[in-house]
Coordinates of C-alpha atoms and ligand atoms in Angstrom, one line a residue:
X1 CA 0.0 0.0 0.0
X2 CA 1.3 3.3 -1.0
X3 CA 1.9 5.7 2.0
X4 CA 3.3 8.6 1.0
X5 CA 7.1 9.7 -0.6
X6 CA 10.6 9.7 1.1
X7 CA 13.2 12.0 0.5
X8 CA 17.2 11.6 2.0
X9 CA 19.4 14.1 2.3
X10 CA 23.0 12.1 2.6
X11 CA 26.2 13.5 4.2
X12 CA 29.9 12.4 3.9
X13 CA 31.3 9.4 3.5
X14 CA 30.8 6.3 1.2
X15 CA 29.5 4.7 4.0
X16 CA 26.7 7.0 4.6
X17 CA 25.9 6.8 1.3
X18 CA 25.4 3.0 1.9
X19 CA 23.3 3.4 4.7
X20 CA 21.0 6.0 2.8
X21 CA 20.5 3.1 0.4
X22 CA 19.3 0.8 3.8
X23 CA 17.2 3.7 4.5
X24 CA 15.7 3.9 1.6
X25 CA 14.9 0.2 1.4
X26 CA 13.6 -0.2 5.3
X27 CA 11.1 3.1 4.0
X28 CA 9.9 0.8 0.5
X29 CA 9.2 -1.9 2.5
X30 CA 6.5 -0.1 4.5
X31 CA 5.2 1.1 1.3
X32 CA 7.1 4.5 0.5
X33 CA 8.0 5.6 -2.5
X34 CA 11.0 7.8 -3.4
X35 CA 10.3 11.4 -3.8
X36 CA 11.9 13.8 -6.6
X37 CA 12.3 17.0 -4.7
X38 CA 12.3 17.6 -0.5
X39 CA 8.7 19.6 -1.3
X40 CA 7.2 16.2 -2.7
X41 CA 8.6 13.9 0.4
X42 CA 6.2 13.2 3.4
X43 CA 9.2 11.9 5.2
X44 CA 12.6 13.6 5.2
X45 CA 15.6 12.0 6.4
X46 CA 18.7 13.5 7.4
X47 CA 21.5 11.2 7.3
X48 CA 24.4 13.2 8.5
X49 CA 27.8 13.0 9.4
X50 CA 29.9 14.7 11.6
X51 CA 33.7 14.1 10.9
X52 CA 34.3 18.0 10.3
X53 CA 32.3 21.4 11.8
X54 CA 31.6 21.9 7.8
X55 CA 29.6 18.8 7.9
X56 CA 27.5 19.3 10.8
X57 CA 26.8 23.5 9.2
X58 CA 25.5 21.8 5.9
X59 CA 23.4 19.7 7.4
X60 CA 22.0 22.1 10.1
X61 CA 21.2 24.4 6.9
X62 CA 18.8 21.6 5.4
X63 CA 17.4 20.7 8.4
X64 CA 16.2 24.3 8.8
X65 CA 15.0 24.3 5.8
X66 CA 12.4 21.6 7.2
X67 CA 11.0 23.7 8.9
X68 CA 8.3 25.6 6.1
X69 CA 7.8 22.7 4.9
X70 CA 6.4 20.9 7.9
X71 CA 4.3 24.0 8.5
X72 CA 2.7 23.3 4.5
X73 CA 2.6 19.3 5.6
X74 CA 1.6 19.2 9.1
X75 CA 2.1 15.3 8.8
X76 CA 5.6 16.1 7.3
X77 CA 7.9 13.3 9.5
X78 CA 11.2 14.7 9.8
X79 CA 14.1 12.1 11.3
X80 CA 17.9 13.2 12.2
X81 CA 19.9 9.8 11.5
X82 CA 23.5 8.8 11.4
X83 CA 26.0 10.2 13.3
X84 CA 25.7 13.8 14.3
X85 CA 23.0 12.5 17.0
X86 CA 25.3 10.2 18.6
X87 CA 27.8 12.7 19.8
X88 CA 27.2 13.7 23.7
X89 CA 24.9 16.5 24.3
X90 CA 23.7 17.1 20.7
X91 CA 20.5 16.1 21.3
X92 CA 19.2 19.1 23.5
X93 CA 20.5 21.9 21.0
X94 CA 19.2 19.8 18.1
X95 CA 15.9 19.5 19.7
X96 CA 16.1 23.1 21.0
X97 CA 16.7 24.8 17.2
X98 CA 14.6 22.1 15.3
X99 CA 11.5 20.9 17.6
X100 CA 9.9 20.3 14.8
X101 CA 12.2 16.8 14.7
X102 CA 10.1 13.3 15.1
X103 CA 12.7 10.6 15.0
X104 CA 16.2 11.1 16.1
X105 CA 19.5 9.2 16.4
X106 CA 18.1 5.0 15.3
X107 CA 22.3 5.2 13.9
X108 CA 22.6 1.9 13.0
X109 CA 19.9 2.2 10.3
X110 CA 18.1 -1.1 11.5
X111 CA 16.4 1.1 14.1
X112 CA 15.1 3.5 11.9
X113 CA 12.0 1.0 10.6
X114 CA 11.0 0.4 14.1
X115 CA 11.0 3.8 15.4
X116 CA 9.1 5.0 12.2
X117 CA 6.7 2.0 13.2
X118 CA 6.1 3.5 16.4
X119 CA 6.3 7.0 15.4
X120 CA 3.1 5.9 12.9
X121 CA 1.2 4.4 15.9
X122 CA 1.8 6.8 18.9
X123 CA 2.5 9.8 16.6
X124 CA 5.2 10.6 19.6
X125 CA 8.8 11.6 19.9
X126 CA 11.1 8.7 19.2
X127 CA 14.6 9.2 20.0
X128 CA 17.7 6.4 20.6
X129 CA 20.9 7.2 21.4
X130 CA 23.1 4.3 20.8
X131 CA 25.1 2.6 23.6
X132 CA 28.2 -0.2 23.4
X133 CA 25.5 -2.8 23.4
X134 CA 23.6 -1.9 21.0
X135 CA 26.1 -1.9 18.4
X136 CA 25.9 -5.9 18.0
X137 CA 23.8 -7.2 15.4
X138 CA 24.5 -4.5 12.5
X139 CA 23.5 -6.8 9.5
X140 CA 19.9 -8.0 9.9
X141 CA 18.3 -8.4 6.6
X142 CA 17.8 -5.2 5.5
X143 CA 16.5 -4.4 1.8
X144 CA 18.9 -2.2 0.4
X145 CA 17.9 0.2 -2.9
X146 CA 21.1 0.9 -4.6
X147 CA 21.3 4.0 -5.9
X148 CA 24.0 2.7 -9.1
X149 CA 22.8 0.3 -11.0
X150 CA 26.8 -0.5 -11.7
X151 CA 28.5 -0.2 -8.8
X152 CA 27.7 -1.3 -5.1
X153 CA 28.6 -0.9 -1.9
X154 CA 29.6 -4.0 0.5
X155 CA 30.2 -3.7 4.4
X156 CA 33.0 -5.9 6.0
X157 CA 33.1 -3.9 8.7
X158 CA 31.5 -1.3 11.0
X159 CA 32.8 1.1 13.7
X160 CA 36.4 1.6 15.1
X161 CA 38.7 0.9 16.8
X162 CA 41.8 2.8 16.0
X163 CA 41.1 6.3 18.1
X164 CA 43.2 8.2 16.1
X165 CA 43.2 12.0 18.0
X166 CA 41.7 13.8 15.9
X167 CA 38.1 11.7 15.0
X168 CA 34.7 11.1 16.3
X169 CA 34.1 8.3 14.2
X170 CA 35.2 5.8 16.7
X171 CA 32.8 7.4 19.7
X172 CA 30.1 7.9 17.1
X173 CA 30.3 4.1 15.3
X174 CA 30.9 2.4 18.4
X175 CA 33.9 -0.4 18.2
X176 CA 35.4 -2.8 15.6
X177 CA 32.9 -5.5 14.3
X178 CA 33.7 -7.3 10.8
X179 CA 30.9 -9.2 9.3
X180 CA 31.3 -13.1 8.7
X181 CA 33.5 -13.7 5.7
X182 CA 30.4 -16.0 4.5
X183 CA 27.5 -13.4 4.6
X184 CA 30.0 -11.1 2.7
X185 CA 30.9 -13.6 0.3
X186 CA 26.9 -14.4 -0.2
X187 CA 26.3 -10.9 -0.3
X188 CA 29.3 -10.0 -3.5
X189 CA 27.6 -13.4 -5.0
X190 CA 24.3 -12.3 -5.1
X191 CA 25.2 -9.2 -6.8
X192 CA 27.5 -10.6 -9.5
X193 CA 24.9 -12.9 -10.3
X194 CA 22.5 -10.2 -11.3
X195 CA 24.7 -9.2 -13.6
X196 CA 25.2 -5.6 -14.2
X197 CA 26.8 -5.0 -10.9
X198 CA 30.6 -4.7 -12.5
X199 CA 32.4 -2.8 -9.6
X200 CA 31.8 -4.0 -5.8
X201 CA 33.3 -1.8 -3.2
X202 CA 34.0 -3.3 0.4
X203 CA 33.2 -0.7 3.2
X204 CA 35.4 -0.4 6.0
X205 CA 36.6 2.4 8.7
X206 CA 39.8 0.1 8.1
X207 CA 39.5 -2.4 5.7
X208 CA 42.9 -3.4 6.6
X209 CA 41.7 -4.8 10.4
X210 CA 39.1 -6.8 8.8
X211 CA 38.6 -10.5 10.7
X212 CA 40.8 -9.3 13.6
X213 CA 37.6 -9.9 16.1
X214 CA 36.5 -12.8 14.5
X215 CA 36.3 -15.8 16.8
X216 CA 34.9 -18.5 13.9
X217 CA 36.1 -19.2 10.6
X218 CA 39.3 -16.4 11.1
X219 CA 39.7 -14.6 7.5
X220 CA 42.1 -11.7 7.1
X221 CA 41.5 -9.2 4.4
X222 CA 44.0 -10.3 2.0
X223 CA 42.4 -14.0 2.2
X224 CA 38.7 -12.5 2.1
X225 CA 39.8 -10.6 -1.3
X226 CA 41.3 -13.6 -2.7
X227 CA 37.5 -15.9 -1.7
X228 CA 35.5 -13.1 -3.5
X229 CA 37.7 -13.1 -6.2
X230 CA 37.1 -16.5 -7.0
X231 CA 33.7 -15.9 -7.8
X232 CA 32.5 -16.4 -11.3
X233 CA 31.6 -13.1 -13.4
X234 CA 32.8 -10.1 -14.9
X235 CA 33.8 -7.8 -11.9
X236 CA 36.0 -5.5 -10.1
X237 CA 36.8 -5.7 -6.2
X238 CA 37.8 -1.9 -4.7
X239 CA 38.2 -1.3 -0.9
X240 CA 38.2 1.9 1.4
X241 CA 39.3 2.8 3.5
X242 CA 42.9 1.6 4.3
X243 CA 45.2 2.1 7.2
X244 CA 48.6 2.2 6.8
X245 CA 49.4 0.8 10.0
X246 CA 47.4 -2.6 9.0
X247 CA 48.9 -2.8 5.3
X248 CA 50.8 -6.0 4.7
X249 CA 52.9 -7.5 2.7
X250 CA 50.3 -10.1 1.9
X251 CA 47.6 -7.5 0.5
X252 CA 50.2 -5.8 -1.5
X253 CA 50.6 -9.3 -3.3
X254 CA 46.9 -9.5 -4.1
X255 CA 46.3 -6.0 -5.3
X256 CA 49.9 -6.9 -7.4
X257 CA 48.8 -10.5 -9.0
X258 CA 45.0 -11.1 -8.6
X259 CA 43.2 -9.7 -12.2
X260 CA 39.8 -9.0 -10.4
X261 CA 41.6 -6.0 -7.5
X262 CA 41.1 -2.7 -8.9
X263 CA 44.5 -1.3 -9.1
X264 CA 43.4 2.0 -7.0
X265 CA 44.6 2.6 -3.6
X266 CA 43.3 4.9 -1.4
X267 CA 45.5 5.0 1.7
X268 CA 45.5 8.1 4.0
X269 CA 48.2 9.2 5.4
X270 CA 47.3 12.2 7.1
X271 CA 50.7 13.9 7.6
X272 CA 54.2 13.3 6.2
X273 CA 55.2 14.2 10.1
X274 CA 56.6 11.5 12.3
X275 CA 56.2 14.1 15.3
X276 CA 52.5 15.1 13.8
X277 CA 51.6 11.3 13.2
X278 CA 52.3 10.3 17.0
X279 CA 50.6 12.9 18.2
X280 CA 47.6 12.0 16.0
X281 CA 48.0 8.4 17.1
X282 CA 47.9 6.9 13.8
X283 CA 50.5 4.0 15.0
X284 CA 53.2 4.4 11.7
X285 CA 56.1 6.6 10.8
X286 CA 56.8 8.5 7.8
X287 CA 59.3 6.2 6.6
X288 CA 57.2 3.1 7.1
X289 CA 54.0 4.9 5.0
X290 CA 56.7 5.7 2.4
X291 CA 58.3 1.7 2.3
X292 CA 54.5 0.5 1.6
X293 CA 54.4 3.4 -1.4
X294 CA 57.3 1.9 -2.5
X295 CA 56.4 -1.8 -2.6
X296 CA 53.3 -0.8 -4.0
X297 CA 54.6 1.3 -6.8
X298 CA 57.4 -1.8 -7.3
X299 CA 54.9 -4.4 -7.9
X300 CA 51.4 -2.7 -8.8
X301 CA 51.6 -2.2 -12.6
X302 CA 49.7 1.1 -13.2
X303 CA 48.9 1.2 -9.8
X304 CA 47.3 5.1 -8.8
X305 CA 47.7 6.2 -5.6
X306 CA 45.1 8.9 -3.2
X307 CA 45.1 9.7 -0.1
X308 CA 44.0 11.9 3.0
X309 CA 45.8 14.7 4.9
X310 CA 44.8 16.8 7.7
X311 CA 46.7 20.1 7.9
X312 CA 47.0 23.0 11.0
X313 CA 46.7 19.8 13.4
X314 CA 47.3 20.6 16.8
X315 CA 50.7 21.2 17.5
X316 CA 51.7 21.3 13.6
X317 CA 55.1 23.4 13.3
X318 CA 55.8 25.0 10.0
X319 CA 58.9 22.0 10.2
X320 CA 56.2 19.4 10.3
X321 CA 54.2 21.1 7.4
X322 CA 57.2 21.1 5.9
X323 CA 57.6 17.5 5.8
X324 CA 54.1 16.9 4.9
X325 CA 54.8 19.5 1.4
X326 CA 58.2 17.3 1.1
X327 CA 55.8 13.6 1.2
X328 CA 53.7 15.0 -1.3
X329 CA 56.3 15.9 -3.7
X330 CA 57.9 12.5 -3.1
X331 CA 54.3 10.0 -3.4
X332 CA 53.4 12.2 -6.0
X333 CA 49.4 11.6 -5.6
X334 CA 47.1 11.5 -7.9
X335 CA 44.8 13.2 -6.3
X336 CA 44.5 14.1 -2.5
X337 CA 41.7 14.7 0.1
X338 CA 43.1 17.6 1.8
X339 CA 41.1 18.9 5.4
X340 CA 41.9 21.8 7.5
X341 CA 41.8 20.0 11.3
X342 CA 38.8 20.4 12.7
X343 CA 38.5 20.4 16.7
X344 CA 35.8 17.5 17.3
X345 CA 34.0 17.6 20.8
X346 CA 35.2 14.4 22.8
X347 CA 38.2 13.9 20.9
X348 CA 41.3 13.5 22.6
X349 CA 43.3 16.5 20.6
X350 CA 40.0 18.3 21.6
X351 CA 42.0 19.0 25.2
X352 CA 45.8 19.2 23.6
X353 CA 47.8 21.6 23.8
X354 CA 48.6 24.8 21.2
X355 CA 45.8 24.6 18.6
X356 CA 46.4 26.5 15.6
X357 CA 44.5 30.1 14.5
X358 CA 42.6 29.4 11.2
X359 CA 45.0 32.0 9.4
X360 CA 47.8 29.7 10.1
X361 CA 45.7 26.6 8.8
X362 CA 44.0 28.7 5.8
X363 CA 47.7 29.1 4.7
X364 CA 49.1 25.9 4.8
X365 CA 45.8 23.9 3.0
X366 CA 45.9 26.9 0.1
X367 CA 49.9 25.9 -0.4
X368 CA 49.2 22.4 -0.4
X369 CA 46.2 22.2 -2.6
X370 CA 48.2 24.2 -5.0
X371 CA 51.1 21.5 -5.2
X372 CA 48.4 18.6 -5.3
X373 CA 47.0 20.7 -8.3
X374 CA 50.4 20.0 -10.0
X375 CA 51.2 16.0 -9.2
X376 CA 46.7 15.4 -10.5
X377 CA 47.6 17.4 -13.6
X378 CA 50.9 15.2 -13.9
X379 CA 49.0 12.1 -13.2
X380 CA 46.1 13.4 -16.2
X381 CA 48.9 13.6 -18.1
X382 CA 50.6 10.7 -17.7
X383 CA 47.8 8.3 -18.9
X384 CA 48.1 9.8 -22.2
X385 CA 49.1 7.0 -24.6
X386 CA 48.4 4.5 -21.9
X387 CA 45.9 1.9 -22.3
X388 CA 43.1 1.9 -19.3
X389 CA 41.9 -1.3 -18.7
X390 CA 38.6 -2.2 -16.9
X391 CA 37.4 1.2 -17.8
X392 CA 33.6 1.5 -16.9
X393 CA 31.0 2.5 -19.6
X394 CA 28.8 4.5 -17.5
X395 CA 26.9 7.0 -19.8
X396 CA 25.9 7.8 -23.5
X397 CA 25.7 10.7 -24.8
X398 CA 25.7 12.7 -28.1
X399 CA 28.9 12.9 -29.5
X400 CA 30.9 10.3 -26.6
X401 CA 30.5 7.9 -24.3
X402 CA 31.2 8.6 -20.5
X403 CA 33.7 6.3 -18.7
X404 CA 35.6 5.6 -15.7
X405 CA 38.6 4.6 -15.0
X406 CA 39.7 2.3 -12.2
X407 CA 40.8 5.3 -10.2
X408 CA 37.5 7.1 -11.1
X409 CA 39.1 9.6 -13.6
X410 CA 35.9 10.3 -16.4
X411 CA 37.0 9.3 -20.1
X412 CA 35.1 11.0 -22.4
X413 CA 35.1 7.9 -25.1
X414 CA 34.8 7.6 -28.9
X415 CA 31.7 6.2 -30.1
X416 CA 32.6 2.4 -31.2
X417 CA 29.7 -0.3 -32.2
X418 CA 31.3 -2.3 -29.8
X419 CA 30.8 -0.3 -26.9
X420 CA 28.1 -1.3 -24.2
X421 CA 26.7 0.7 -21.5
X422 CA 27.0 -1.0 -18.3
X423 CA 30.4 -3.2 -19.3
X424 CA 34.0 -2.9 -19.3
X425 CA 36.0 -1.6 -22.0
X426 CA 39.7 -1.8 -22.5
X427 CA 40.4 2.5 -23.5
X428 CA 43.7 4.3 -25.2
X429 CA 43.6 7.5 -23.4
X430 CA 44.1 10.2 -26.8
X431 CA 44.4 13.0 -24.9
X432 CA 44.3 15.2 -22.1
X433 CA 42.7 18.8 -22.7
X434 CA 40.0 21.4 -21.1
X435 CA 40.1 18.9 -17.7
X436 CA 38.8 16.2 -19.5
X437 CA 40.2 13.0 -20.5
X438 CA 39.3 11.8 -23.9
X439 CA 39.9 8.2 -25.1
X440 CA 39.1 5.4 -27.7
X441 CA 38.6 1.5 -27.5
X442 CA 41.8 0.0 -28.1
Ligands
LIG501 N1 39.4 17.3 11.0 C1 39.7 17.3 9.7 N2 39.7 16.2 9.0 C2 39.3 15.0 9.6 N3 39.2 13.8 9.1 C3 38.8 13.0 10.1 N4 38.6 13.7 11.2 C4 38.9 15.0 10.9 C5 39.0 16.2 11.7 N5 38.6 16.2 12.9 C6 39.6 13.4 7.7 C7 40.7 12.3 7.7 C8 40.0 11.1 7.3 C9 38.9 11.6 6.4 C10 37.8 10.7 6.2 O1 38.5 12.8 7.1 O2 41.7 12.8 6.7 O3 40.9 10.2 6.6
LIG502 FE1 38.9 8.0 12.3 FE2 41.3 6.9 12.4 FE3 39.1 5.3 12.6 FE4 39.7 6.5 10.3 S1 41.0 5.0 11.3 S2 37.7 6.3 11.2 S3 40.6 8.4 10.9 S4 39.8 6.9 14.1

């Protein structure tokens, strides 16, 4: 029976994203159907995220934005998800500025259907702020509507366990649990088997710690890359995010030699400052980030590299910025993430000494997006003449076909007979002009 439209509004990360696509599925399955424009919706959800202050603005802004709508839709249900409502105190100031909010927090998503059960019933507040405990079972059926009908998201793990200074994730995602490596494996087979999902991307805080609390059937992520991989069908395994500190030797091999591992790696490194690093907790050196670059470049054939970096963390000295400029120049990227630190309530750097004034910060990201802008151009560059293999044909349009490449570059592509939307092709990059790449089937 058809109850009304859904609308979600999704903040930052890939893993969000995923979720919005459980959210979306828990709402179909009581009958909702998806809504083109906010106006239209007679639910809204806000799945947000709070990893930066920028985040939390944008999605403050929208919420706001609820609140003429709701007074044209008395029945408008409004619900503040993910993981702004699971930081301490948030809830008061939330509810204080927006009253107007019905369901809050139900982070994980398989909350959300029970709380909008009630909420349809009793027409009262529902609000759940998750504890430790109720972090366990994260992977309940759930219908999930992907939003691509190419590529899709996989979890293998949820929450965290790392603590790095500087993030809220891990008091906001509560700790470490990997899925079985046989409802993963069930899950990628499913997928393949309906056939146009050609790209499946494993989800992870740190992919890298995957099976490390796994008491049955012990799988690390190296050997649960190598079981997918062995499934029949025409696909491509990616991964993200990575952590330096849990990068072995072992996954290096199966990125290097197994044919179905996307030859992308996206490994954040943060800062190219041993003195910056410890005090950000992330468990590695300079020198040992730069050893796995090297392997990697030594064995990965056209292997491209991204990564993440925080700049103006607490206690950065222009020396330790300095080293940071000097990684860059050395990895040469080909692209990066770059973030100005942003103090997160909680947080252990939240209480550390000698924060930095935004001046200072505003300085060093300008100086170091401007290199980055130099090693991506280089990188653009450098694929022309190459051949791109497993490029994916995502679009067509007039004159071209859209691609992507395995690092998610967009080839504008020739029109060829034997081109097919929704498949691989195998593409000679011709050139390199205007910010676009342009290329034809080999
Ligand atoms: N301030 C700025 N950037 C942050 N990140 C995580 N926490 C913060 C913060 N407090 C960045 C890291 C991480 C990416 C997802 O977000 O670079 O890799
Ligand atoms: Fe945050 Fe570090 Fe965990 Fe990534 S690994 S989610 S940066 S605590």
């Amino acid at each position: 029976m058809e109850q009304g439209k859904y609308y979600i509004f999704t903040y930052g990360c890939q893993m969000n994203v995923h979720e919005s696509e459980k959210l979306a599925g828990i709402l179909e399955d009581r009958g909702y159907t998806k809504a083109g424009t906010p106006e239209e919706a007679d639910v809204l959800v806000y799945n947000t995220c709070c990893i930066r202050e920028g985040a939390e603005q944008r999605a403050m802004g929208n919420i706001g934005n609820a609140k003429p709508l709701k007074k044209n839709k008395p029945n408008l249900i409004v619900a503040v998800c993910g993981c702004m409502p699971q930081q301490k105190n948030v809830e008061a100031t939330l509810k204080q500025k927006f009253p107007f909010i019905n369901i809050f927090g139900a982070n994980n998503v398989e909350f959300f259907g029970e709380y909008l059960d009630v909420f349809l019933k009793q027409r009262k507040y529902q609000n759940k702020i998750l504890q430790d405990q109720d972090y366990q079972s994260n992977d309940k059926k759930i219908k999930i509507v992907r939003d691509n009908p190419y590529c899709a998201y996989v979890n293998i793990t949820y929450g965290c366990n790392n603590f790095c200074t500087y993030c809220i994730v891990p008091y906001v995602r509560g700790r470490e649990r990997s899925r079985p490596a046989s409802d993963i494996f069930n899950e990628v087979k499913q997928l393949v088997e309906v056939g146009h999902y050609k790209i499946i991307t494993l989800l992870g805080q740190n992919v890298n710690s995957y099976g490390n609390d796994l008491t049955e059937d012990k799988t690390t992520f190296p050997q649960l890359l190598e079981k997918l991989s062995k499934i029949e069908g025409d696909f491509q395994l990616r991964f993200m995010s990575s952590h330096p500190k849990d990068f072995s030797d072992e996954l290096i091999e199966v990125i290097a030699n197994n044919p179905k591992v996307c030859k992308a790696v996206h490994l954040p490194v943060q800062s190219g400052s041993n003195h910056v690093l410890k005090l950000m907790n992330r468990n590695y050196t300079r020198e040992k980030y730069l050893d796995i670059i090297k392997k990697l470049k030594a064995k990965v054939k056209d292997l491209s590299i991204s990564t993440d970096i925080i700049v103006g963390f607490v206690g950065e000295t222009e020396e330790d910025f300095e080293d940071t400029v000097k990684l860059l120049q050395e990895v040469q990227f080909s692209n990066a993430y770059i973030f100005i630190y942003s103090k997160r309530k909680g947080t252990v750097a939240e209480k550390m000494e000698g924060h930095l004034p935004l001046e200072i910060k505003r300085n060093r990201i300008h100086k170091l997006l401007e290199i980055q802008k130099k090693y991506t151009n280089n990188h653009f560059l450098s694929l022309v003449g190459s051949t791109q293999h497993f490029v994916l044909v995502e679009e067509e349009r007039p004159m071209h076909y859209i691609g992507k490449t395995q690092c998610g570059k967009v080839v504008k592509i020739k029109k060829n007979k034997t081109l097919c939307l929704g498949n691989f092709a195998n593409i000679k990059i011709t050139d390199y002009s205007g910010g676009n790449l342009y290329g034809e089937v080999e």
